[in-house]
Coordinates of C-alpha atoms in Angstrom, one line a residue:
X1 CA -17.1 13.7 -9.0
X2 CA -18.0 13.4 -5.4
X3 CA -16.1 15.9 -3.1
X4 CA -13.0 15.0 -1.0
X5 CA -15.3 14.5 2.2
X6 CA -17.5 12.6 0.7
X7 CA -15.1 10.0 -0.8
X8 CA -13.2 9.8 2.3
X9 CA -16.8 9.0 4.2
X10 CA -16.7 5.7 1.6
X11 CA -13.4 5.0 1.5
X12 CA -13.6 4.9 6.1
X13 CA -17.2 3.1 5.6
X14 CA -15.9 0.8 3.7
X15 CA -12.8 -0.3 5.7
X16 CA -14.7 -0.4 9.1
X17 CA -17.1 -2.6 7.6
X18 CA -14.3 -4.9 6.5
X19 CA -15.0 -4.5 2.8
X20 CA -18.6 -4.1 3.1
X21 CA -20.3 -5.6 -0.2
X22 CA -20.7 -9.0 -2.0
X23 CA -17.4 -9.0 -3.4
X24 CA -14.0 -8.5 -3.3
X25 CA -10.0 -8.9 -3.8
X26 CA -8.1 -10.3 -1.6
X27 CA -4.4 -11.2 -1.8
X28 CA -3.1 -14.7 -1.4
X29 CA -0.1 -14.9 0.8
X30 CA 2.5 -17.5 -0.7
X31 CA 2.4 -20.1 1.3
X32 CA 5.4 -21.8 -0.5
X33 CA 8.1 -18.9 -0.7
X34 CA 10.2 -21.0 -2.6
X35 CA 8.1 -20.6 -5.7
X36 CA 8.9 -17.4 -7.3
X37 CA 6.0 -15.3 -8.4
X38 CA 6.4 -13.7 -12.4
X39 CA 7.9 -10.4 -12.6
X40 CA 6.6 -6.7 -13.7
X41 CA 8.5 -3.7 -13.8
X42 CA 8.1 -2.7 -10.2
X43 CA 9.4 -6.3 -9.6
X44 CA 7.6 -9.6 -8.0
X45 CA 3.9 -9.7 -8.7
X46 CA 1.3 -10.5 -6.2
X47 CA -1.1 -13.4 -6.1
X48 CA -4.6 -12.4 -5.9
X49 CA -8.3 -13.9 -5.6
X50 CA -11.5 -12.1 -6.4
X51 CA -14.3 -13.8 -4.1
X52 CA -18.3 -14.0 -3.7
X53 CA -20.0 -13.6 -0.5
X54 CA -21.7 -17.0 0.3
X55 CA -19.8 -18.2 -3.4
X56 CA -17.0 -20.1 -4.4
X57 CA -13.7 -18.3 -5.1
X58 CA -13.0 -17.4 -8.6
X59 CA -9.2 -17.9 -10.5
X60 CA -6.4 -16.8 -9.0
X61 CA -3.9 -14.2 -11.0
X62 CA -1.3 -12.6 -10.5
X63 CA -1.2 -8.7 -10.9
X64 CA 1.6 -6.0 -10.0
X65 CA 2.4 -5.3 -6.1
X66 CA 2.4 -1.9 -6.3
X67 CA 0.1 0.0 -9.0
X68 CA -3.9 -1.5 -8.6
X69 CA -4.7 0.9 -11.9
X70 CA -3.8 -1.5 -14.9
X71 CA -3.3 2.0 -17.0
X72 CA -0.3 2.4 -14.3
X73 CA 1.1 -1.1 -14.9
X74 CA -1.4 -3.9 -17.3
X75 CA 0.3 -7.1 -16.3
X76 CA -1.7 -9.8 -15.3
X77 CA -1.3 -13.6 -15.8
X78 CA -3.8 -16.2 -14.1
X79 CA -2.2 -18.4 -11.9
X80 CA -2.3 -21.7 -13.8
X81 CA -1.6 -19.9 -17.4
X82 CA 1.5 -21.4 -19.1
X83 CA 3.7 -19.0 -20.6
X84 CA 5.6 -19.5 -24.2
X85 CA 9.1 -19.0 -24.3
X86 CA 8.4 -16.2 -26.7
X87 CA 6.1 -14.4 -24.4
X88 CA 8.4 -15.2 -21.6
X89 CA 11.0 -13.2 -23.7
X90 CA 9.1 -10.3 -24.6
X91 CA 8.2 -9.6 -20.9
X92 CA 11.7 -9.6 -19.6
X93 CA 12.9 -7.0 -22.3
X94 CA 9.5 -5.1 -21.5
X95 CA 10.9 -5.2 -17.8
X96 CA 14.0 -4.2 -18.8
X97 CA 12.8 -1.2 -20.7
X98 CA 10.6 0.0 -17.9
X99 CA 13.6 0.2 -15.6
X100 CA 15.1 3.8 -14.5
X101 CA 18.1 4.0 -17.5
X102 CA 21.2 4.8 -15.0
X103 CA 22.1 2.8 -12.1
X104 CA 22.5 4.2 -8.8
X105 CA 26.1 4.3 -8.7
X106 CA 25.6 6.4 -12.5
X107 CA 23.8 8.6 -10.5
X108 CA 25.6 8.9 -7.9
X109 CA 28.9 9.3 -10.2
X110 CA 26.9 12.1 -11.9
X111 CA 26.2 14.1 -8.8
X112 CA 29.5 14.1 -7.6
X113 CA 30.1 15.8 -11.1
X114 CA 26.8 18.4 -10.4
X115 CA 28.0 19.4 -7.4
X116 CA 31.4 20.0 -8.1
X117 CA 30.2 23.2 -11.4
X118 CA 29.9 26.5 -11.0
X119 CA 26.3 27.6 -9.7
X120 CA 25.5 29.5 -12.8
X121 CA 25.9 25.9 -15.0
X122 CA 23.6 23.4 -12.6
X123 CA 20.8 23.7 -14.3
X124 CA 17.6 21.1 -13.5
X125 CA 15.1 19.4 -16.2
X126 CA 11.9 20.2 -15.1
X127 CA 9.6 18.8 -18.1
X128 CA 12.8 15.5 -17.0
X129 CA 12.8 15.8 -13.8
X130 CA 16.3 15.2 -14.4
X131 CA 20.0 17.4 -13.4
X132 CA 21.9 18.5 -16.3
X133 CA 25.6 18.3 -16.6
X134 CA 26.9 20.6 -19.6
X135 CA 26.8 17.6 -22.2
X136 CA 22.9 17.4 -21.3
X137 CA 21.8 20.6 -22.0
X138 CA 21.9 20.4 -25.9
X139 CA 18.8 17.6 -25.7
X140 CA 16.8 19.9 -23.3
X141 CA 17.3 23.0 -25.3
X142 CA 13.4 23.6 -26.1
X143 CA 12.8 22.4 -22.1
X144 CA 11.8 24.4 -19.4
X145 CA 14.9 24.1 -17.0
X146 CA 15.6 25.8 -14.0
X147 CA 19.6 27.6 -13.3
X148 CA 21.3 28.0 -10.1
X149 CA 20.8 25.0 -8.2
X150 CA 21.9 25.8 -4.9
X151 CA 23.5 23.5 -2.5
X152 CA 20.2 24.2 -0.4
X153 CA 18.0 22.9 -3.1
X154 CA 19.6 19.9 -3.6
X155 CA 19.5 19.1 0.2
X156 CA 15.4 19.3 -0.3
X157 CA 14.6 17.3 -3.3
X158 CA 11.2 17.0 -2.6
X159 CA 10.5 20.3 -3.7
X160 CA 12.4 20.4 -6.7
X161 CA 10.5 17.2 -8.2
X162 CA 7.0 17.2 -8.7
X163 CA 5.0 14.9 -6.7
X164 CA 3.5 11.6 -8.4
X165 CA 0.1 11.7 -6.8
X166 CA -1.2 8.8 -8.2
X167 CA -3.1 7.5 -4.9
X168 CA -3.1 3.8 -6.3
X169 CA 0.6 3.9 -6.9
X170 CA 3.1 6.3 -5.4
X171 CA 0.4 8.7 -3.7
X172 CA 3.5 11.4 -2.6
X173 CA 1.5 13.2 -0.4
X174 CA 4.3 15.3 1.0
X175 CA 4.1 16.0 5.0
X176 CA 4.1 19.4 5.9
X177 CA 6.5 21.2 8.1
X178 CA 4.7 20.6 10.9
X179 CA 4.3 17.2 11.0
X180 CA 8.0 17.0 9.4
X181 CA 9.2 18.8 12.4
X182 CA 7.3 17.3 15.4
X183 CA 8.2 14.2 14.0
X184 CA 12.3 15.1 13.9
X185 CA 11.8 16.0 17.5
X186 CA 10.2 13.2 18.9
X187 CA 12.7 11.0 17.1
X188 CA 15.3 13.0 19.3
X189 CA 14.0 13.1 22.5
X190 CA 13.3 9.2 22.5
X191 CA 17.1 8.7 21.8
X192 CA 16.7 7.5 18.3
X193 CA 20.3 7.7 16.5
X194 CA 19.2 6.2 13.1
X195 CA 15.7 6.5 11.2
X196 CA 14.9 3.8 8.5
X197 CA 12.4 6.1 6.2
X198 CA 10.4 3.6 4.1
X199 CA 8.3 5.9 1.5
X200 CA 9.0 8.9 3.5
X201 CA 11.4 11.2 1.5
X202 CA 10.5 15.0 3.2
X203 CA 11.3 12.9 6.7
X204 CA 14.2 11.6 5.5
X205 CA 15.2 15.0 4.1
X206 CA 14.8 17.3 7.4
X207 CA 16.9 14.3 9.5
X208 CA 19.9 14.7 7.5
X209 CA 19.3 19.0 7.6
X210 CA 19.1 18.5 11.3
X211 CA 22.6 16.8 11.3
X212 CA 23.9 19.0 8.8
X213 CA 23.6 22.0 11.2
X214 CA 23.6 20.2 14.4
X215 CA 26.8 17.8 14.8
X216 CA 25.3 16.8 18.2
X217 CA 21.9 15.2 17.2
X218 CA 23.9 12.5 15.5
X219 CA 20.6 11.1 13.8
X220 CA 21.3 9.4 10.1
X221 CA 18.7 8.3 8.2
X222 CA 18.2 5.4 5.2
X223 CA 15.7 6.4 2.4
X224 CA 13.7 3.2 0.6
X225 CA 11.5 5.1 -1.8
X226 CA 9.6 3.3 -5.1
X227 CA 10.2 6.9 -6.7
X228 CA 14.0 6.6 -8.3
X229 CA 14.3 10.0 -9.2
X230 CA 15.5 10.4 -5.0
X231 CA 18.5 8.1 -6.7
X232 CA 19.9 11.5 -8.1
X233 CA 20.2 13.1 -4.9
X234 CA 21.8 10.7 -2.5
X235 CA 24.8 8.6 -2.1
X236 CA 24.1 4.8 -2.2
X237 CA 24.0 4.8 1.6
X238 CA 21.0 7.5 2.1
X239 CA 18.5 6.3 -0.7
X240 CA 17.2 2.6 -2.0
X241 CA 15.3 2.5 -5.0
X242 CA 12.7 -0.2 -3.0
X243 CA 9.1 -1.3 -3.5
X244 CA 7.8 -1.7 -0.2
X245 CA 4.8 -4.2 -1.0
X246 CA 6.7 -7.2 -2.3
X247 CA 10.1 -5.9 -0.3
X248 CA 11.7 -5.6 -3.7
X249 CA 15.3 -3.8 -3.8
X250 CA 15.6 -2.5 -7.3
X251 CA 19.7 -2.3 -7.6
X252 CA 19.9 -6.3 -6.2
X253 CA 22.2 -7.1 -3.5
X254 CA 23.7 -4.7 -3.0
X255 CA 21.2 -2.5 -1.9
X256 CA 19.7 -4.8 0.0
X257 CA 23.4 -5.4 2.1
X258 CA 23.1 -1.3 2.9
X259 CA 19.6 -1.9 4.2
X260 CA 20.8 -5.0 6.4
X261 CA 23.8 -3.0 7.6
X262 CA 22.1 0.5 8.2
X263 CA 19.7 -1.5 10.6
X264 CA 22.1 -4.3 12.2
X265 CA 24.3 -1.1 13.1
X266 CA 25.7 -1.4 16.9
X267 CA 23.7 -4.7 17.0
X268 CA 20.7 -2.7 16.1
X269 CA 20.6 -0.1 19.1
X270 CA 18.8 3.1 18.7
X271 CA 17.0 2.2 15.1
X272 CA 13.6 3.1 14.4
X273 CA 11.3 2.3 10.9
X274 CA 9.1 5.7 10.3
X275 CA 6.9 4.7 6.9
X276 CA 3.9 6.4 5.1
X277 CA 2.7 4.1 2.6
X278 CA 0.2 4.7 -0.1
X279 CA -3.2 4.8 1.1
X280 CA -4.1 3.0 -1.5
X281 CA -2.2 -0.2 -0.8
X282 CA -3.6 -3.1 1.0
X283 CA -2.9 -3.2 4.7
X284 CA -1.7 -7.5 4.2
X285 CA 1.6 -7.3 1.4
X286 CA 2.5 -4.4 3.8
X287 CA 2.6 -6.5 6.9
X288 CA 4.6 -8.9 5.3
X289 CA 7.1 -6.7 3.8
X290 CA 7.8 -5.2 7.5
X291 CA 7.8 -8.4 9.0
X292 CA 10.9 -9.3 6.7
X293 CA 12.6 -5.6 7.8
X294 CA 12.0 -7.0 11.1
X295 CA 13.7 -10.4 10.4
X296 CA 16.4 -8.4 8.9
X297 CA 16.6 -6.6 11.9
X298 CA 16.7 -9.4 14.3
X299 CA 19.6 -11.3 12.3
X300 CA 22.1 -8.5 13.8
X301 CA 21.2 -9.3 17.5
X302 CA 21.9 -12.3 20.2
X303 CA 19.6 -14.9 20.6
X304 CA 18.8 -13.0 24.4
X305 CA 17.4 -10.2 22.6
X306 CA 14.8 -12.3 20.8
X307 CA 11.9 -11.0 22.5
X308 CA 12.5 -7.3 21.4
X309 CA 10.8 -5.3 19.0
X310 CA 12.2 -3.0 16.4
X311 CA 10.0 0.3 17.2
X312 CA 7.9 1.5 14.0
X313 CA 5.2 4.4 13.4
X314 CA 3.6 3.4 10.6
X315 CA 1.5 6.4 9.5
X316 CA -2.2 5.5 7.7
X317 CA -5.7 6.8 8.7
X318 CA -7.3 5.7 11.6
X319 CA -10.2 3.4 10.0
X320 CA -7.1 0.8 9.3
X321 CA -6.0 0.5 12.7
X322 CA -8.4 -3.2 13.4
X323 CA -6.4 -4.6 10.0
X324 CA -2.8 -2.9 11.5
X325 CA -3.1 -4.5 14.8
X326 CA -4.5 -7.7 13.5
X327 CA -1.1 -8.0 11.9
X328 CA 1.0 -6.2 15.0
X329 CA -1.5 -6.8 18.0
X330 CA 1.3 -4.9 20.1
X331 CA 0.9 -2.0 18.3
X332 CA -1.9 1.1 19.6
X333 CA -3.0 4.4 17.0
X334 CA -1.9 7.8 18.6
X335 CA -4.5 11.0 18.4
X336 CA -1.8 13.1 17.1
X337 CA -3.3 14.3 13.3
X338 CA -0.6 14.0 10.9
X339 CA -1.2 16.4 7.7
X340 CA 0.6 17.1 4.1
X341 CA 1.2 19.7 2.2
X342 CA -0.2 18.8 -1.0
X343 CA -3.1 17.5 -0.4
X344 CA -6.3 19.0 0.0
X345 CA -7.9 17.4 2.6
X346 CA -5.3 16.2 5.0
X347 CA -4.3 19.3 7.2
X348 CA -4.5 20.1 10.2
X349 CA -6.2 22.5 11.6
X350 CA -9.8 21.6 10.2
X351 CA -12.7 20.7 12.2
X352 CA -15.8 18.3 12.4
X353 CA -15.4 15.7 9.6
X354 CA -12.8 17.9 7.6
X355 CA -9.7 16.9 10.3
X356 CA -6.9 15.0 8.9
X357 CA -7.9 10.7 9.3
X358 CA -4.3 10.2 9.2
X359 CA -2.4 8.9 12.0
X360 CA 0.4 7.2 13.7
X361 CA 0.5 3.6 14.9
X362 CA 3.3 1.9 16.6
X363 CA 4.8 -0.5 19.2
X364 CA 6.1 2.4 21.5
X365 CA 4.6 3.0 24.9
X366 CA 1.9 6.1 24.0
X367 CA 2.9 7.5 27.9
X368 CA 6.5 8.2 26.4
X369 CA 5.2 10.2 23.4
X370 CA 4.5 13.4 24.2
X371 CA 2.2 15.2 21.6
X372 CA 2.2 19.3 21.4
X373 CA 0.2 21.1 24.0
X374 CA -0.2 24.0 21.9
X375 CA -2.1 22.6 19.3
X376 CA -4.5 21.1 22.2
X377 CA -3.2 17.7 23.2
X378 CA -3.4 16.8 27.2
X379 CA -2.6 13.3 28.8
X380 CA -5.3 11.4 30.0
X381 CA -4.4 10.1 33.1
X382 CA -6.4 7.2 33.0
X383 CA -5.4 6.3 30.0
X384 CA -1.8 6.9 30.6
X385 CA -1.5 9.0 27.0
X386 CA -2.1 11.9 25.0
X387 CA -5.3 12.7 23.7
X388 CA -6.6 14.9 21.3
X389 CA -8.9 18.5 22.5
X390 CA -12.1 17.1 21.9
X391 CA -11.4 13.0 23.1
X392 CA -13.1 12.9 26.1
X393 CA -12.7 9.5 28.9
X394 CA -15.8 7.5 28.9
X395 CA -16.7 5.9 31.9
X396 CA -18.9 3.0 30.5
X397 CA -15.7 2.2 28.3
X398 CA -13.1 3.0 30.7
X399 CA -11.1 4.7 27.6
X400 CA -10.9 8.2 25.8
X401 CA -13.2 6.5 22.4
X402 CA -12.6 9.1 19.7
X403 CA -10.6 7.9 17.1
X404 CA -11.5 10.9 14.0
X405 CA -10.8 13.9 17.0
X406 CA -14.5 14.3 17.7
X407 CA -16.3 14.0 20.8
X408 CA -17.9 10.5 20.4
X409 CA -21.2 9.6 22.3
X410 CA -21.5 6.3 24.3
X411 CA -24.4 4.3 22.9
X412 CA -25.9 2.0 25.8
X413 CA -27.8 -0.7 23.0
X414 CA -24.2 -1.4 21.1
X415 CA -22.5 -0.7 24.8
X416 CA -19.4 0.7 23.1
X417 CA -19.1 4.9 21.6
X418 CA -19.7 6.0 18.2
X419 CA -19.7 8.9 16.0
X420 CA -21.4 12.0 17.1
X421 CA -23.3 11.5 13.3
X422 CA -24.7 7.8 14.0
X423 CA -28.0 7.3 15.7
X424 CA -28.7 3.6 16.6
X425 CA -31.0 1.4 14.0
X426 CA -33.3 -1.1 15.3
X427 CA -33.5 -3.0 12.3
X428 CA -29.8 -3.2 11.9
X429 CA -29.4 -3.8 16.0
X430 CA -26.0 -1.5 15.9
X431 CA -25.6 2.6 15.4
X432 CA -24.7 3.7 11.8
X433 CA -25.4 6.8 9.6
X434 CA -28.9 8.0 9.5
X435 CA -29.2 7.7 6.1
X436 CA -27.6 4.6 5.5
X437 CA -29.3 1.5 3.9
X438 CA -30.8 -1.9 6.3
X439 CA -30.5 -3.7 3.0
X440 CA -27.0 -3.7 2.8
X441 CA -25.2 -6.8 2.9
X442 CA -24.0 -7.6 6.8
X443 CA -20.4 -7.0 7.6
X444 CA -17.8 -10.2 8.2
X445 CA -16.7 -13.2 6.4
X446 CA -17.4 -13.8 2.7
X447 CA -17.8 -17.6 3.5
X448 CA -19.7 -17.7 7.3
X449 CA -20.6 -13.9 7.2
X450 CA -19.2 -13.9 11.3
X451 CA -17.8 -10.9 12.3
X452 CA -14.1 -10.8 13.8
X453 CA -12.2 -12.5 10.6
X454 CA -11.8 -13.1 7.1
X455 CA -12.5 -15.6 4.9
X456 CA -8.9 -16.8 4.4
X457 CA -9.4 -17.4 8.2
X458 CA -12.7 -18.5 8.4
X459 CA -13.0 -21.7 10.7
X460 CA -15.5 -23.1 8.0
X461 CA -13.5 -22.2 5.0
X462 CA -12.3 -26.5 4.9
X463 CA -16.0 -27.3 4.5
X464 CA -17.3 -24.2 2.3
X465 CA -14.3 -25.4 0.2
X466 CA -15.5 -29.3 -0.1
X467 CA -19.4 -27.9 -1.1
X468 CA -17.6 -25.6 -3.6
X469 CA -16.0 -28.7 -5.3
X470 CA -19.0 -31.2 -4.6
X471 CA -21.3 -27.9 -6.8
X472 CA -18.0 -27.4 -9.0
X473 CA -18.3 -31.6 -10.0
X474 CA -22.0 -31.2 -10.6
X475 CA -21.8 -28.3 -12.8
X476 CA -19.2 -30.4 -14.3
X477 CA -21.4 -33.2 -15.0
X478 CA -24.3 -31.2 -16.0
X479 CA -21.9 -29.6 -18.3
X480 CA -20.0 -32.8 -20.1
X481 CA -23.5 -34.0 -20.3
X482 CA -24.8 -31.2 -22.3
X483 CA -21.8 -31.4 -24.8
X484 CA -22.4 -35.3 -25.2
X485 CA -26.3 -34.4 -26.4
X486 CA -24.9 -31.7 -28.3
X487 CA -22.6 -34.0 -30.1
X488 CA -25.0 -36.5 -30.5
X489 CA -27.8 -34.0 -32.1
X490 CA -25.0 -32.6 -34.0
X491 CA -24.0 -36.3 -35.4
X492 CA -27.9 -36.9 -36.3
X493 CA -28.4 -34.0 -38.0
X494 CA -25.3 -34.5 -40.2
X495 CA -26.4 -37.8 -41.0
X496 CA -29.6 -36.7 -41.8
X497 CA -28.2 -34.4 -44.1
X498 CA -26.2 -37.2 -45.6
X499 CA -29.2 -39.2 -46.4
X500 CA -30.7 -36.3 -48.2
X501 CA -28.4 -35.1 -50.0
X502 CA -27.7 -38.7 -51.1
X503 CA -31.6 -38.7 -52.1
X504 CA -31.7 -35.9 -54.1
X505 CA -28.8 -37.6 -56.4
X506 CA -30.2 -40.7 -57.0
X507 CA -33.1 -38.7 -58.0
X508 CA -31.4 -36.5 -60.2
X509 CA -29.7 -39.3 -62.3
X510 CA -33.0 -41.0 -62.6
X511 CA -34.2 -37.9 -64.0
X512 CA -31.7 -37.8 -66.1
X513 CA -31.6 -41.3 -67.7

C-alpha cells in the first residue's frame, strides 16, 4: 500500500490534470428534473456515463449519490433497463430496511427520556452506537457500554461515536480544535448570527457550546449530516438527517420546512453555509445541491435583493479549486490550512509536501478574513489578503502563487509559477515532476482533447456525437450482416444434414429388403 503522501501526490495529480487518463466517469446532470431518478437507501440515484478519450460514450446507469464503493451500497440499473414490478417491489422494501429504525421525532422523544435519569443509569452502546434507556439494557447485556453520561458528553457527540471513515462515503474526518475554534471566531467577528453546517458535526457542536456559555454571541446553528446517529442528540431543529449529493432530506417535508425556515430567518440576514464534504465526492452533484440551498435561500428575500449571495466556505483541498470556481466563479481559496483530528495526514503543523491540502473556498472578500498571525499568516498588501509564511508575491504574476504553502518558483517558458519539485520538460512544452512520464495521455477534453473544459462542454461534442452514430450504424450493419450469413450457413448446413440423413435411410431399407 502506497504511503499517505504518496497517494495524496495521485490523488492532486490527477485532479489538476482534469482526470488525466483515457477514461473516465462523469455524472450526467438531469436535464429534465421532472423525471425522477430510481431510489437507493441513501435516496435519489445519480445518472452517470463512463467515457473514452477520442471514443464514443458508453451506457448510461444510474448508481447511488453518495457511496462510489458498490460494497458500501451495490445498486446500479442502466438507464434504459425496464424494471418488473417484482423487482420494483423488492427494492422499495430493501430501501425500507436500510433506513435508520426510529424516526427523528422517536429519537428525539427518547432523549428527552435520557436526559431526564439519574447519571448513574445513562448508559451508551458502544459496540450500537446507540443510548440506553433502562428497557434497553437487557439486549446489550454482553455489550461493551459506557455509564455516566454526562450532560457534557452529550453536548459533544462526536466524541462519543466513532467516526465512519469511509473516504468514498461519509469520510468523518473530524476537525481539530484548532480549526474548530478559529473557525467559531471568525464566524463571530464577521457578524454571523446563524451557521447552516452541512456535513460538519464538530462545527456545529462547538457553535451551540459557545452559546451555551455565552448568551451574547447569539450564534445558532442547523446540522445536515448523512450520519443519523447525530439524530440521537439533537432536537429536530439542530440536526437533519440529509444527503448532501442529491439534496435528499431523509425525514421528508418536514425536515426540509426546518431547513427553509432556519435559512429564510429575518429574511435571511446574518446566515452563512460552512460544509466539509467527503473528499471523495465529485466536485459537479455538490454544486448542484448548493445551488438548490441557495434557491432555498433566495425564496425568503425581495426581489431587490436578487443580486446577493448567500456567503459559504466550502472546505476541500486546494487541487479542486479550478472545478469549485468553475461552478462559483465568485468564489477565491484562502491559504489558511485547515486540519483534523483523526486523520493522519491532514494537520497542521507539517512541512514541505506533508502540510495539510485542505482548505477554505468562499464568496467572502479574503481582505475581511483575518487568518492567525501566530501561526505565520501576514496580509499581502498587494494582494489585499492573507497569505500563508512561505507564499511569496511574484512580480511576473502580479499575485502571491503558492497554493500547497510552499514557496513556488516562477517558470518564464510556461510564464506562470509552479511547484518548487517541477522542472520544465521540453518535450512536454510545460513544467511537471521530474520523473513523470511524456507518454502520458495530454490533459483536456475526452472528445477535442483542448484544454479549459470538459467534454459535456466541448464545442465539438454535436459533431463527435453525429460520427459516433454514423460508426455506431456501420458497426450495425457490419453486425446484422454477419448474423444474416450466419443464418444462412446455419440453414445450409442443416439442410445438408437433412439430405444425409435422409440418404443413409433409404440405404438402410434397401439393405434391408
Amino acid at each position: 500500500m502506497a504511503a499517505p503522501s504518496d497517494r495524496l501526490e495521485a490523488v492532486e495529480a490527477e485532479e489538476s490534470a482534469g482526470h488525466r487518463g483515457s477514461s473516465g466517469v462523469e455524472v450526467v446532470l438531469p436535464s429534465d428534473p421532472a423525471v425522477p431518478a430510481p431510489l437507493c437507501p441513501h435516496g435519489p440515484t445519480l445518472l452517470f456515463v463512463k467515457v473514452n478519450q477520442g471514443k464514443k460514450e458508453m451506457r448510461r446507469f444510474y448508481a447511488c449519490s453518495a457511496c462510489r464503493d458498490r460494497k458500501d451500497c451495490n445498486f446500479f440499473q442502466w438507464e434504459d433497463e425496464k424494471l418488473s414490478g417484482a423487482r420494483l417491489a423488492a427494492r422499495e422494501a430493501h430501501n425500507r430496511r436500510c433506513q435508520p429504525p426510529l424516526s427523528q421525532r422517536q429519537c428525539v422523544e427518547r432523549y428527552l427520556k435520557f436526559i431526564e435519569l439519574p447519571l448513574t443509569q445513562r448508559k451508551f452502546c458502544q459496540r450500537c452506537q446507540q443510548l440506553l434507556l433502562p428497557e434497553d439494557w437487557g439486549s446489550h447485556g454482553d455489550h461493551q457500554v459506557m455509564g455516566n453520561i454526562s450532560v457534557t458528553q452529550l453536548r459533544r457527540p462526536s466524541r462519543l461515536l466513532y467516526p465512519l471513515e469511509n473516504k468514498k462515503t461519509n469520510a468523518q474526518y473530524l476537525f481539530a480544535d484548532r480549526t474548530c475554534q478559529f473557525l467559531v471566531d471568525l464566524l463571530s467577528t464577521l457578524g454571523f448570527r446563524r451557521v447552516l453546517c452541512v456535513g460538519t458535526p464538530r462545527l456545529h457542536e462547538l457553535i451551540r457550546l459557545t452559546a451555551s456559555g455565552d448568551k451574547k454571541s447569539g450564534i445558532k446553528s442547523l446540522l445536515l449530516d448523512i450520519d443519523s446517529r447525530y439524530s440521537q442528540f439533537y432536537m429536530e431543529d439542530s440536526f437533519c438527517h440529509y444527503n448532501m449529493f442529491n439534496h435528499h432530506f431523509f425525514d421528508g417535508k418536514a425536515a426540509l420546512d426546518v431547513c427553509k425556515a432556519f435559512l429564510q430567518e429575518d429574511k435571511g440576514e446574518g446566515v452563512i453555509m460552512v460544509t466539509d464534504p467527503p473528499f471523495g465526492g465529485l466536485v459537479e452533484p455538490l454544486a448542484v445541491t448548493f445551488r438548490k440551498l441557495i434557491a432555498m435561500w433566495k425564496e425568503g428575500q425581495s426581489q431587490d435583493d436578487s443580486h446577493r449571495e448567500l456567503p459559504i466556505f466550502w472546505i476541500f483541498p486546494y487541487f479542486f479549486e479550478s472545478r469549485i470556481c468553475q461552478f462559483f466563479p465568485s468564489f477565491c481559496m484562502l491559504d489558511y490550512q485547515v486540519d483534523y483530528d483523526n486523520h493522519a495526514l491532514y494537520k497542521h503543523g507539517k512541512t514541505g509536501r506533508k502540510q495539510s491540502p485542505v482548505r477554505i473556498f468562499t464568496n467572502i472578500p479574503p481582505n475581511k478574513i483575518i487568518l492567525p498571525s501566530e501561526e505565520g499568516y501576514r496580509f499581502c498588501p498587494l494582494c489585499q489578503r492573507f497569505i500563508s509564511l512561505e507564499n511569496q508575491h511574484c512580480e511576473h504574476c502580479n499575485s502571491c502563487t503558492s497554493k500547497d504553502g510552499r514557496k513556488w518558483n516562477h517558470c518564464f517558458l510556461c510564464k506562470k509559477c509552479v511547484k518548487p519539485s517541477w522542472i520544465h520538460c521540453s518535450i512536454c512544452n510545460h513544467c511537471a515532476l521530474p520523473d513523470h512520464s511524456c507518454k502520458d495521455p495530454k490533459d483536456g477534453c475526452f472528445i477535442c482533447g483542448e484544454l479549459g473544459h470538459k467534454r459535456s462542454t466541448c464545442p465539438n461534442i454535436s459533431t463527435s456525437k453525429k460520427a459516433n452514430e454514423a460508426v455506431k450504424k456501420q458497426k450495425q450493419r457490419k453486425s446484422n450482416k454477419m448474423k444474416m450469413e450466419t443464418t444462412k450457413g446455419q440453414s445450409m448446413n442443416h439442410t445438408s444434414v437433412t439430405r444425409r440423413k435422409k440418404r443413409r435411410e433409404r440405404a438402410h431399407q434397401y439393405l434391408c429388403s
